[in-house]
Amino acid sequence: MPRPARVSPDRILAAAALEFAERGFAGARVDRIARRARVNKAMIYYHFKSKQTLYRSLLRDLFTLVGNRLEQIASSDRPSAEKIDLTIAMFADMIQQHAAVPAIMLREVAERGAHLDPGTLTALTRVPRLVAAIVQEGVDAGAFRAVNPVFAHFTLFAPVLFYLAGAPIRKEITDLHLMNLSSATPNDFVQHMQETARRALARDVPARSTR
Amino acid sequence: MPRPARVSPDRILAAAALEFAERGFAGARVDRIARRARVNKAMIYYHFKSKQTLYRSLLRDLFTLVGNRLEQIASSDRPSAEKIDLTIAMFADMIQQHAAVPAIMLREVAERGAHLDPGTLTALTRVPRLVAAIVQEGVDAGAFRAVNPVFAHFTLFAPVLFYLAGAPIRKEITDLHLMNLSSATPNDFVQHMQETARRALARDVPARSTR
DNA sequence: GTCTATACTTCGATAGAC
DNA sequence: GTCTATCGAAGTATAGAC
């Protein structure tokens, strides 16, 4: 097996992730991706058919990665509440490892999925499907209150995505002394979200003075 | 006062909101904005100096609008928990009225605030500042548990933004029969978020089996 | 204030040698 | 598999008449 064959495609994908995250699909420049990957621009068109094909390959790889890790958590035999904690932590960890993920996902939602083909959408859909399954399992077992599992998925993921993606803009606001938004660590926020999720999903009513 | 003078700039801003929301800053085409606003392209450069100036004017107007409505809520004499409910509902309503808002905000976060000048950032910062003030007030009054007010801001807003912005991509997933993500109404989600916020912020511990 | 015409630039993509 | 050179299409912005 000629092992080193994928060195070039892999470097291109890594460079593309950074470029697409920073500039979006329309703003990304194939020239820049080539420079960042230290390959010739023509090599990109040799390995991938077009800018769009490259983009789709990248997204499918990323979604598959998240889906695989989520599947491990979902199929484990831990209590539902713990699976939620693990899911939040996994997602935050994934973002630390692949810093390009949040920006790309934010952009793709804003783009209305314009660049996604059915194959990529299928890889993407595994994520809400698995999260919803974890939540539903907890509801069925009586551990969680009766929530819409899809709603729960958005409630858990969106803040993590948004908060971690927003670090640069928060830093700018902080540097301009408009407001101090940069004193907490990513891990602080993960813990906050785990606590929030626990309370939001818990079956028992929190306060009695609700009325 | 020559009142009708702003007809053209206003139409341009409205058209720009749609175009920037759909395509992002890099993907937006000044030609298309001109066509959508039914003005000549040169008029855009006459009223606004450049594509970037147009974009900034638009964002500043939008942020100011949200800030003003938020200020009304914050300065009212309602209980803190009710202010949170109103904030979530107001934000969702704002998005219904100005459908371009969520996509633009998602994109701008992903862009790391690349197109924002200090003036626009100042208008933007009013929003987290006011939300944090509402939360802090509730904490001080003993109505809320001791949460980081900035974290709370992200926990409340991000899901609404993300869910409403994600409607088109969810519809595509539903249409391809990959998963049914389109059965709920926006208002269902608002109520889910209000319930979630109430539980997440409530001072009393929900369950006793937390251990 | 409004329009036409166009200068200037950038970018995606390919041809073709090695 | 890798490189150089370049084509052709868009796109931002402006000049200048009305």
Tab-separated table of C-alpha atoms (C1' of nucleotides) in Angstrom:
chain	number	residue	atom	x	y	z
A	1	MET	CA	0.000	0.000	0.000
A	2	PRO	CA	1.491	3.331	-1.048
A	3	ARG	CA	0.755	5.063	2.232
A	4	PRO	CA	2.049	8.619	1.754
A	5	ALA	CA	-0.335	9.256	-1.122
A	6	ARG	CA	-2.826	11.280	0.937
A	7	VAL	CA	-0.333	13.780	2.288
A	8	SER	CA	-1.256	16.377	-0.254
A	9	PRO	CA	-5.068	16.059	-0.051
A	10	ASP	CA	-4.890	16.127	3.730
A	11	ARG	CA	-2.815	19.273	3.771
A	12	ILE	CA	-5.237	20.851	1.319
A	13	LEU	CA	-8.211	19.954	3.506
A	14	ALA	CA	-6.546	21.386	6.610
A	15	ALA	CA	-5.724	24.614	4.812
A	16	ALA	CA	-9.208	24.789	3.322
A	17	ALA	CA	-10.764	24.466	6.769
A	18	LEU	CA	-8.910	27.556	7.946
A	19	GLU	CA	-9.637	29.566	4.830
A	20	PHE	CA	-13.342	28.689	4.654
A	21	ALA	CA	-13.741	29.361	8.370
A	22	GLU	CA	-12.137	32.781	8.113
A	23	ARG	CA	-13.726	33.963	4.890
A	24	GLY	CA	-16.706	31.765	4.075
A	25	PHE	CA	-17.274	30.010	0.780
A	26	ALA	CA	-17.605	33.143	-1.338
A	27	GLY	CA	-14.772	34.931	0.425
A	28	ALA	CA	-12.356	32.016	0.360
A	29	ARG	CA	-9.644	32.216	-2.291
A	30	VAL	CA	-8.313	29.094	-3.888
A	31	ASP	CA	-4.960	30.823	-4.266
A	32	ARG	CA	-4.780	31.354	-0.527
A	33	ILE	CA	-5.699	27.745	0.203
A	34	ALA	CA	-2.891	26.643	-2.089
A	35	ARG	CA	-0.416	28.942	-0.404
A	36	ARG	CA	-1.463	27.817	3.090
A	37	ALA	CA	-1.221	24.152	2.102
A	38	ARG	CA	2.102	24.829	0.380
A	39	VAL	CA	0.914	23.136	-2.788
A	40	ASN	CA	0.425	24.528	-6.232
A	41	LYS	CA	-3.028	25.825	-7.011
A	42	ALA	CA	-3.412	23.381	-9.888
A	43	MET	CA	-2.958	20.529	-7.400
A	44	ILE	CA	-6.186	21.508	-5.725
A	45	TYR	CA	-8.038	21.099	-8.988
A	46	TYR	CA	-6.240	17.836	-9.547
A	47	HIS	CA	-7.274	16.278	-6.212
A	48	PHE	CA	-10.652	17.972	-5.944
A	49	LYS	CA	-12.747	18.857	-8.916
A	50	SER	CA	-13.634	22.384	-7.915
A	51	LYS	CA	-13.795	24.824	-5.047
A	52	GLN	CA	-17.254	23.497	-4.269
A	53	THR	CA	-16.226	19.844	-4.243
A	54	LEU	CA	-13.370	20.688	-1.907
A	55	TYR	CA	-15.770	22.475	0.419
A	56	ARG	CA	-18.190	19.564	0.481
A	57	SER	CA	-15.454	17.015	1.147
A	58	LEU	CA	-14.318	19.096	4.078
A	59	LEU	CA	-17.784	19.408	5.589
A	60	ARG	CA	-18.597	15.756	5.172
A	61	ASP	CA	-15.374	14.771	6.951
A	62	LEU	CA	-16.122	17.139	9.813
A	63	PHE	CA	-19.739	16.059	10.266
A	64	THR	CA	-18.726	12.406	10.144
A	65	LEU	CA	-16.163	13.001	12.861
A	66	VAL	CA	-18.700	14.607	15.210
A	67	GLY	CA	-21.267	11.940	14.370
A	68	ASN	CA	-18.846	9.151	15.218
A	69	ARG	CA	-17.949	10.586	18.593
A	70	LEU	CA	-21.590	11.231	19.346
A	71	GLU	CA	-22.456	7.672	18.447
A	72	GLN	CA	-19.957	6.384	20.990
A	73	ILE	CA	-21.603	8.466	23.697
A	74	ALA	CA	-25.147	7.558	22.692
A	75	SER	CA	-24.476	3.825	22.610
A	76	SER	CA	-22.707	3.751	25.964
A	77	ASP	CA	-24.587	2.501	29.027
A	78	ARG	CA	-24.288	5.667	31.082
A	79	PRO	CA	-27.272	7.513	32.576
A	80	SER	CA	-28.966	9.993	30.236
A	81	ALA	CA	-27.946	13.035	32.234
A	82	GLU	CA	-24.334	11.964	32.025
A	83	LYS	CA	-24.605	11.466	28.277
A	84	ILE	CA	-25.739	15.067	27.976
A	85	ASP	CA	-22.756	16.263	29.993
A	86	LEU	CA	-20.456	14.204	27.825
A	87	THR	CA	-22.077	15.483	24.651
A	88	ILE	CA	-21.530	19.102	25.626
A	89	ALA	CA	-17.941	18.410	26.644
A	90	MET	CA	-17.283	16.417	23.470
A	91	PHE	CA	-18.628	19.163	21.302
A	92	ALA	CA	-16.509	21.792	23.020
A	93	ASP	CA	-13.468	19.534	22.731
A	94	MET	CA	-14.131	18.961	19.050
A	95	ILE	CA	-14.135	22.713	18.565
A	96	GLN	CA	-10.838	23.114	20.406
A	97	GLN	CA	-9.280	20.420	18.220
A	98	HIS	CA	-10.790	21.729	14.994
A	99	ALA	CA	-10.970	25.458	15.525
A	100	ALA	CA	-12.532	25.980	12.119
A	101	VAL	CA	-15.733	24.096	12.933
A	102	PRO	CA	-17.829	26.780	14.629
A	103	ALA	CA	-17.312	29.467	12.024
A	104	ILE	CA	-18.029	27.044	9.210
A	105	MET	CA	-21.230	25.824	10.814
A	106	LEU	CA	-22.432	29.330	11.628
A	107	ARG	CA	-21.838	30.346	8.057
A	108	GLU	CA	-23.496	27.312	6.580
A	109	VAL	CA	-26.654	27.913	8.602
A	110	ALA	CA	-26.651	31.531	7.435
A	111	GLU	CA	-26.159	30.341	3.843
A	112	ARG	CA	-29.290	28.229	4.171
A	113	GLY	CA	-27.269	25.139	3.328
A	114	ALA	CA	-26.654	26.509	-0.154
A	115	HIS	CA	-23.457	24.527	-0.672
A	116	LEU	CA	-24.626	21.209	0.759
A	117	ASP	CA	-25.464	18.233	-1.416
A	118	PRO	CA	-27.659	15.393	-0.132
A	119	GLY	CA	-24.632	13.310	0.868
A	120	THR	CA	-23.266	16.076	3.073
A	121	LEU	CA	-26.695	16.745	4.533
A	122	THR	CA	-26.988	13.083	5.424
A	123	ALA	CA	-23.707	13.207	7.329
A	124	LEU	CA	-24.877	16.374	9.066
A	125	THR	CA	-28.255	14.982	10.061
A	126	ARG	CA	-26.690	12.230	12.126
A	127	VAL	CA	-25.861	14.849	14.759
A	128	PRO	CA	-29.341	16.145	15.675
A	129	ARG	CA	-30.665	12.639	15.253
A	130	LEU	CA	-28.296	11.216	17.852
A	131	VAL	CA	-28.725	14.094	20.279
A	132	ALA	CA	-32.494	13.819	20.010
A	133	ALA	CA	-32.221	10.084	20.666
A	134	ILE	CA	-30.255	10.683	23.857
A	135	VAL	CA	-32.811	13.209	25.072
A	136	GLN	CA	-35.758	11.023	24.139
A	137	GLU	CA	-34.199	8.119	25.988
A	138	GLY	CA	-33.977	10.274	29.092
A	139	VAL	CA	-37.583	11.378	28.743
A	140	ASP	CA	-38.769	7.790	28.304
A	141	ALA	CA	-36.764	6.670	31.323
A	142	GLY	CA	-38.350	9.421	33.423
A	143	ALA	CA	-35.052	11.177	34.011
A	144	PHE	CA	-35.969	14.251	31.952
A	145	ARG	CA	-39.115	16.301	31.722
A	146	ALA	CA	-41.146	16.025	28.531
A	147	VAL	CA	-39.201	18.285	26.181
A	148	ASN	CA	-39.134	18.396	22.419
A	149	PRO	CA	-35.865	16.534	21.707
A	150	VAL	CA	-35.085	18.625	18.646
A	151	PHE	CA	-35.568	21.836	20.610
A	152	ALA	CA	-33.267	20.453	23.271
A	153	HIS	CA	-30.625	19.827	20.646
A	154	PHE	CA	-30.621	23.491	19.639
A	155	THR	CA	-30.681	24.670	23.220
A	156	LEU	CA	-27.575	22.654	24.036
A	157	PHE	CA	-25.461	23.158	20.944
A	158	ALA	CA	-26.133	26.684	19.789
A	159	PRO	CA	-24.686	28.432	22.853
A	160	VAL	CA	-21.477	26.391	22.769
A	161	LEU	CA	-21.022	27.036	19.077
A	162	PHE	CA	-21.877	30.684	19.359
A	163	TYR	CA	-19.819	31.349	22.449
A	164	LEU	CA	-16.682	29.659	21.192
A	165	ALA	CA	-16.998	31.138	17.721
A	166	GLY	CA	-17.512	34.557	19.251
A	167	ALA	CA	-14.187	34.672	21.083
A	168	PRO	CA	-12.468	36.983	18.560
A	169	ILE	CA	-15.276	39.521	18.454
A	170	ARG	CA	-15.544	39.478	22.250
A	171	LYS	CA	-11.831	40.123	22.458
A	172	GLU	CA	-12.173	43.133	20.205
A	173	ILE	CA	-14.994	44.512	22.329
A	174	THR	CA	-12.898	43.952	25.425
A	175	ASP	CA	-9.813	45.571	23.886
A	176	LEU	CA	-11.822	48.659	22.969
A	177	HIS	CA	-12.950	48.859	26.617
A	178	LEU	CA	-16.588	48.741	25.553
A	179	MET	CA	-17.314	45.847	27.909
A	180	ASN	CA	-15.290	43.110	29.536
A	181	LEU	CA	-16.311	39.917	27.761
A	182	SER	CA	-13.035	38.018	27.845
A	183	SER	CA	-12.387	37.110	31.457
A	184	ALA	CA	-13.810	33.557	31.430
A	185	THR	CA	-12.242	30.434	29.952
A	186	PRO	CA	-13.941	28.112	27.444
A	187	ASN	CA	-14.076	25.477	30.155
A	188	ASP	CA	-15.992	27.836	32.428
A	189	PHE	CA	-18.612	28.121	29.757
A	190	VAL	CA	-18.807	24.362	29.246
A	191	GLN	CA	-19.504	23.923	32.933
A	192	HIS	CA	-22.115	26.639	32.813
A	193	MET	CA	-23.828	24.877	29.911
A	194	GLN	CA	-23.729	21.510	31.659
A	195	GLU	CA	-25.326	23.052	34.711
A	196	THR	CA	-27.885	24.854	32.563
A	197	ALA	CA	-28.736	21.670	30.660
A	198	ARG	CA	-29.125	19.704	33.875
A	199	ARG	CA	-31.610	22.241	35.207
A	200	ALA	CA	-33.423	22.703	31.934
A	201	LEU	CA	-33.961	18.980	31.456
A	202	ALA	CA	-34.558	17.899	35.044
A	203	ARG	CA	-37.950	16.324	35.613
A	204	ASP	CA	-38.787	17.938	38.957
A	205	VAL	CA	-40.132	21.480	39.123
A	206	PRO	CA	-37.400	23.814	40.404
A	207	ALA	CA	-39.251	26.457	42.401
A	208	ARG	CA	-42.692	26.513	43.951
A	209	SER	CA	-43.053	30.290	43.862
A	210	THR	CA	-43.425	30.176	40.064
A	211	ARG	CA	-47.082	31.151	39.945
B	1	MET	CA	-37.705	69.946	6.124
B	2	PRO	CA	-37.595	68.068	2.810
B	3	ARG	CA	-39.131	64.893	4.131
B	4	PRO	CA	-39.193	62.498	1.180
B	5	ALA	CA	-35.442	62.713	0.731
B	6	ARG	CA	-34.685	59.400	2.456
B	7	VAL	CA	-36.791	57.204	0.201
B	8	SER	CA	-33.849	56.071	-1.846
B	9	PRO	CA	-31.405	55.354	1.008
B	10	ASP	CA	-34.092	53.468	2.892
B	11	ARG	CA	-34.895	51.273	-0.066
B	12	ILE	CA	-31.208	50.612	-0.547
B	13	LEU	CA	-30.801	49.614	3.112
B	14	ALA	CA	-33.763	47.253	2.941
B	15	ALA	CA	-32.442	45.611	-0.198
B	16	ALA	CA	-28.949	45.418	1.262
B	17	ALA	CA	-30.267	43.632	4.345
B	18	LEU	CA	-31.696	40.858	2.180
B	19	GLU	CA	-28.642	40.554	-0.003
B	20	PHE	CA	-26.114	40.560	2.858
B	21	ALA	CA	-28.221	38.054	4.792
B	22	GLU	CA	-28.421	35.669	1.860
B	23	ARG	CA	-24.848	35.940	0.615
B	24	GLY	CA	-22.694	37.502	3.295
B	25	PHE	CA	-20.418	40.473	2.792
B	26	ALA	CA	-18.080	38.839	0.304
B	27	GLY	CA	-20.863	37.100	-1.577
B	28	ALA	CA	-23.152	40.119	-1.783
B	29	ARG	CA	-23.212	41.858	-5.159
B	30	VAL	CA	-23.724	45.582	-5.386
B	31	ASP	CA	-25.442	45.017	-8.724
B	32	ARG	CA	-28.009	42.785	-7.083
B	33	ILE	CA	-28.626	45.255	-4.273
B	34	ALA	CA	-29.256	47.941	-6.864
B	35	ARG	CA	-31.665	45.731	-8.770
B	36	ARG	CA	-33.532	44.713	-5.609
B	37	ALA	CA	-33.832	48.340	-4.498
B	38	ARG	CA	-34.824	49.386	-8.027
B	39	VAL	CA	-32.180	52.096	-8.073
B	40	ASN	CA	-29.181	52.507	-10.295
B	41	LYS	CA	-25.965	51.020	-9.008
B	42	ALA	CA	-24.241	54.392	-9.082
B	43	MET	CA	-26.871	55.660	-6.629
B	44	ILE	CA	-25.579	53.289	-4.022
B	45	TYR	CA	-22.116	54.794	-4.311
B	46	TYR	CA	-23.674	58.224	-4.212
B	47	HIS	CA	-25.596	57.690	-0.956
B	48	PHE	CA	-23.096	55.369	0.674
B	49	LYS	CA	-19.418	55.646	0.031
B	50	SER	CA	-18.712	51.979	-0.581
B	51	LYS	CA	-20.028	48.474	-0.123
B	52	GLN	CA	-18.422	48.451	3.304
B	53	THR	CA	-19.955	51.739	4.437
B	54	LEU	CA	-23.370	50.499	3.336
B	55	TYR	CA	-22.882	47.325	5.322
B	56	ARG	CA	-21.857	49.200	8.451
B	57	SER	CA	-24.795	51.607	8.236
B	58	LEU	CA	-27.122	48.662	8.005
B	59	LEU	CA	-25.649	46.887	11.015
B	60	ARG	CA	-25.597	49.986	13.157
B	61	ASP	CA	-29.285	50.623	12.430
B	62	LEU	CA	-30.188	47.056	13.301
B	63	PHE	CA	-28.205	46.929	16.538
B	64	THR	CA	-29.634	50.264	17.601
B	65	LEU	CA	-33.143	48.986	17.035
B	66	VAL	CA	-32.614	45.908	19.226
B	67	GLY	CA	-30.835	47.998	21.843
B	68	ASN	CA	-33.720	50.453	22.047
B	69	ARG	CA	-36.337	47.777	22.535
B	70	LEU	CA	-34.162	46.041	25.085
B	71	GLU	CA	-33.710	49.272	26.979
B	72	GLN	CA	-37.480	49.653	27.292
B	73	ILE	CA	-37.714	46.192	28.817
B	74	ALA	CA	-34.741	46.664	31.124
B	75	SER	CA	-35.972	49.978	32.489
B	76	SER	CA	-39.513	48.783	33.140
B	77	ASP	CA	-40.538	47.905	36.674
B	78	ARG	CA	-41.454	44.285	36.005
B	79	PRO	CA	-39.985	41.324	37.918
B	80	SER	CA	-36.658	40.048	36.577
B	81	ALA	CA	-38.068	36.708	35.435
B	82	GLU	CA	-40.689	38.516	33.414
B	83	LYS	CA	-38.067	40.742	31.823
B	84	ILE	CA	-36.277	37.612	30.635
B	85	ASP	CA	-39.463	36.257	29.102
B	86	LEU	CA	-40.060	39.578	27.383
B	87	THR	CA	-36.481	39.735	26.143
B	88	ILE	CA	-36.730	36.340	24.499
B	89	ALA	CA	-40.090	37.187	22.947
B	90	MET	CA	-38.852	40.579	21.784
B	91	PHE	CA	-35.822	39.080	20.173
B	92	ALA	CA	-37.879	36.481	18.336
B	93	ASP	CA	-40.308	39.181	17.245
B	94	MET	CA	-37.483	41.349	15.997
B	95	ILE	CA	-36.323	38.459	13.870
B	96	GLN	CA	-39.788	37.915	12.433
B	97	GLN	CA	-39.990	41.613	11.531
B	98	HIS	CA	-36.457	41.792	10.175
B	99	ALA	CA	-35.861	38.377	8.713
B	100	ALA	CA	-32.342	39.309	7.670
B	101	VAL	CA	-31.084	39.756	11.222
B	102	PRO	CA	-30.170	36.203	12.234
B	103	ALA	CA	-28.182	35.352	9.127
B	104	ILE	CA	-26.298	38.633	9.306
B	105	MET	CA	-25.419	38.145	12.959
B	106	LEU	CA	-24.348	34.541	12.473
B	107	ARG	CA	-22.121	35.596	9.621
B	108	GLU	CA	-20.624	38.518	11.473
B	109	VAL	CA	-19.656	36.295	14.401
B	110	ALA	CA	-18.067	33.860	11.967
B	111	GLU	CA	-16.226	36.738	10.286
B	112	ARG	CA	-14.714	37.655	13.662
B	113	GLY	CA	-16.225	41.110	13.369
B	114	ALA	CA	-13.996	41.826	10.397
B	115	HIS	CA	-16.316	44.471	8.933
B	116	LEU	CA	-17.188	46.268	12.157
B	117	ASP	CA	-15.787	49.660	13.037
B	118	PRO	CA	-15.745	50.923	16.646
B	119	GLY	CA	-19.004	52.826	16.178
B	120	THR	CA	-20.852	49.737	15.051
B	121	LEU	CA	-19.289	47.686	17.831
B	122	THR	CA	-20.504	50.245	20.339
B	123	ALA	CA	-24.068	49.914	19.082
B	124	LEU	CA	-23.733	46.122	19.228
B	125	THR	CA	-22.348	46.062	22.754
B	126	ARG	CA	-25.455	47.679	24.181
B	127	VAL	CA	-27.259	44.350	23.727
B	128	PRO	CA	-25.160	42.034	25.927
B	129	ARG	CA	-24.706	44.894	28.345
B	130	LEU	CA	-28.460	45.323	28.839
B	131	VAL	CA	-29.165	41.603	29.001
B	132	ALA	CA	-26.411	41.136	31.551
B	133	ALA	CA	-27.862	44.004	33.587
B	134	ILE	CA	-31.284	42.347	33.666
B	135	VAL	CA	-29.764	39.059	34.790
B	136	GLN	CA	-27.540	40.706	37.376
B	137	GLU	CA	-30.515	42.576	38.777
B	138	GLY	CA	-32.320	39.265	39.223
B	139	VAL	CA	-29.317	37.730	40.927
B	140	ASP	CA	-28.973	40.689	43.282
B	141	ALA	CA	-32.670	40.549	44.110
B	142	GLY	CA	-32.386	36.869	44.957
B	143	ALA	CA	-34.712	35.808	42.141
B	144	PHE	CA	-31.989	34.082	40.130
B	145	ARG	CA	-29.180	31.785	41.101
B	146	ALA	CA	-25.644	33.152	40.902
B	147	VAL	CA	-24.921	32.838	37.202
B	148	ASN	CA	-22.386	34.630	35.073
B	149	PRO	CA	-24.606	37.264	33.398
B	150	VAL	CA	-22.619	37.220	30.186
B	151	PHE	CA	-22.910	33.434	29.964
B	152	ALA	CA	-26.631	33.765	30.516
B	153	HIS	CA	-26.839	36.188	27.623
B	154	PHE	CA	-25.356	33.623	25.249
B	155	THR	CA	-27.473	30.834	26.636
B	156	LEU	CA	-30.644	32.801	25.959
B	157	PHE	CA	-29.922	34.389	22.622
B	158	ALA	CA	-27.900	31.864	20.690
B	159	PRO	CA	-30.594	29.186	20.484
B	160	VAL	CA	-33.239	31.644	19.280
B	161	LEU	CA	-30.911	33.047	16.663
B	162	PHE	CA	-29.712	29.652	15.578
B	163	TYR	CA	-33.092	27.999	15.506
B	164	LEU	CA	-34.810	30.743	13.542
B	165	ALA	CA	-31.908	31.174	11.153
B	166	GLY	CA	-31.815	27.433	10.622
B	167	ALA	CA	-35.355	27.145	9.288
B	168	PRO	CA	-34.341	26.849	5.613
B	169	ILE	CA	-31.748	24.147	6.191
B	170	ARG	CA	-34.132	22.235	8.441
B	171	LYS	CA	-36.745	22.411	5.724
B	172	GLU	CA	-34.313	20.940	3.229
B	173	ILE	CA	-33.470	18.095	5.599
B	174	THR	CA	-37.159	17.474	6.126
B	175	ASP	CA	-37.913	17.565	2.401
B	176	LEU	CA	-35.211	15.004	1.728
B	177	HIS	CA	-36.851	12.757	4.358
B	178	LEU	CA	-33.597	12.596	6.305
B	179	MET	CA	-35.335	13.682	9.500
B	180	ASN	CA	-38.465	15.601	10.378
B	181	LEU	CA	-37.252	18.942	11.715
B	182	SER	CA	-40.021	21.213	10.494
B	183	SER	CA	-43.131	20.314	12.450
B	184	ALA	CA	-42.892	22.991	15.168
B	185	THR	CA	-43.679	26.694	14.865
B	186	PRO	CA	-41.317	29.519	15.822
B	187	ASN	CA	-43.634	30.359	18.683
B	188	ASP	CA	-43.320	26.824	20.035
B	189	PHE	CA	-39.606	27.353	20.232
B	190	VAL	CA	-39.960	30.714	21.962
B	191	GLN	CA	-42.064	29.098	24.636
B	192	HIS	CA	-39.546	26.292	24.988
B	193	MET	CA	-36.773	28.850	25.479
B	194	GLN	CA	-38.766	30.830	28.025
B	195	GLU	CA	-39.391	27.659	29.996
B	196	THR	CA	-35.742	26.662	29.672
B	197	ALA	CA	-34.557	30.094	30.809
B	198	ARG	CA	-36.878	30.067	33.801
B	199	ARG	CA	-35.501	26.730	34.937
B	200	ALA	CA	-31.897	27.571	34.165
B	201	LEU	CA	-32.011	30.810	36.135
B	202	ALA	CA	-34.262	29.792	39.022
B	203	ARG	CA	-32.597	30.089	42.404
B	204	ASP	CA	-33.923	26.891	43.993
B	205	VAL	CA	-32.315	23.571	43.180
B	206	PRO	CA	-34.645	21.561	40.936
B	207	ALA	CA	-34.032	17.959	41.986
B	208	ARG	CA	-32.673	16.533	45.209
B	209	SER	CA	-31.296	13.377	43.599
B	210	THR	CA	-28.512	15.467	42.015
B	211	ARG	CA	-26.010	14.343	44.650
C	1	DG	C1'	-30.117	63.054	-7.997
C	2	DT	C1'	-29.980	59.768	-11.760
C	3	DC	C1'	-28.165	57.214	-15.674
C	4	DT	C1'	-24.677	54.912	-19.209
C	5	DA	C1'	-20.419	53.263	-20.156
C	6	DT	C1'	-16.243	51.536	-18.829
C	7	DA	C1'	-11.710	51.266	-16.424
C	8	DC	C1'	-9.395	48.284	-13.347
C	9	DT	C1'	-8.924	44.234	-10.560
C	10	DT	C1'	-9.503	39.782	-8.846
C	11	DC	C1'	-10.550	35.111	-9.172
C	12	DG	C1'	-11.921	30.324	-10.647
C	13	DA	C1'	-10.445	27.206	-13.740
C	14	DT	C1'	-7.598	24.987	-17.482
C	15	DA	C1'	-3.969	23.956	-20.956
C	16	DG	C1'	0.120	21.904	-21.518
C	17	DA	C1'	5.180	21.110	-20.366
C	18	DC	C1'	7.807	18.154	-17.332
D	1	DG	C1'	1.878	14.331	-9.516
D	2	DT	C1'	3.623	18.961	-10.021
D	3	DC	C1'	4.479	23.447	-12.148
D	4	DT	C1'	3.943	27.956	-15.189
D	5	DA	C1'	1.169	30.744	-17.758
D	6	DT	C1'	-3.016	32.496	-18.987
D	7	DC	C1'	-7.936	32.750	-20.398
D	8	DG	C1'	-12.412	34.442	-19.516
D	9	DA	C1'	-15.875	35.773	-16.299
D	10	DA	C1'	-17.288	38.635	-12.605
D	11	DG	C1'	-17.246	42.327	-9.746
D	12	DT	C1'	-16.085	47.055	-7.421
D	13	DA	C1'	-15.869	51.496	-8.340
D	14	DT	C1'	-15.772	55.863	-11.102
D	15	DA	C1'	-16.077	59.256	-14.881
D	16	DG	C1'	-19.028	62.159	-16.958
D	17	DA	C1'	-23.463	63.358	-19.438
D	18	DC	C1'	-28.095	64.809	-18.221
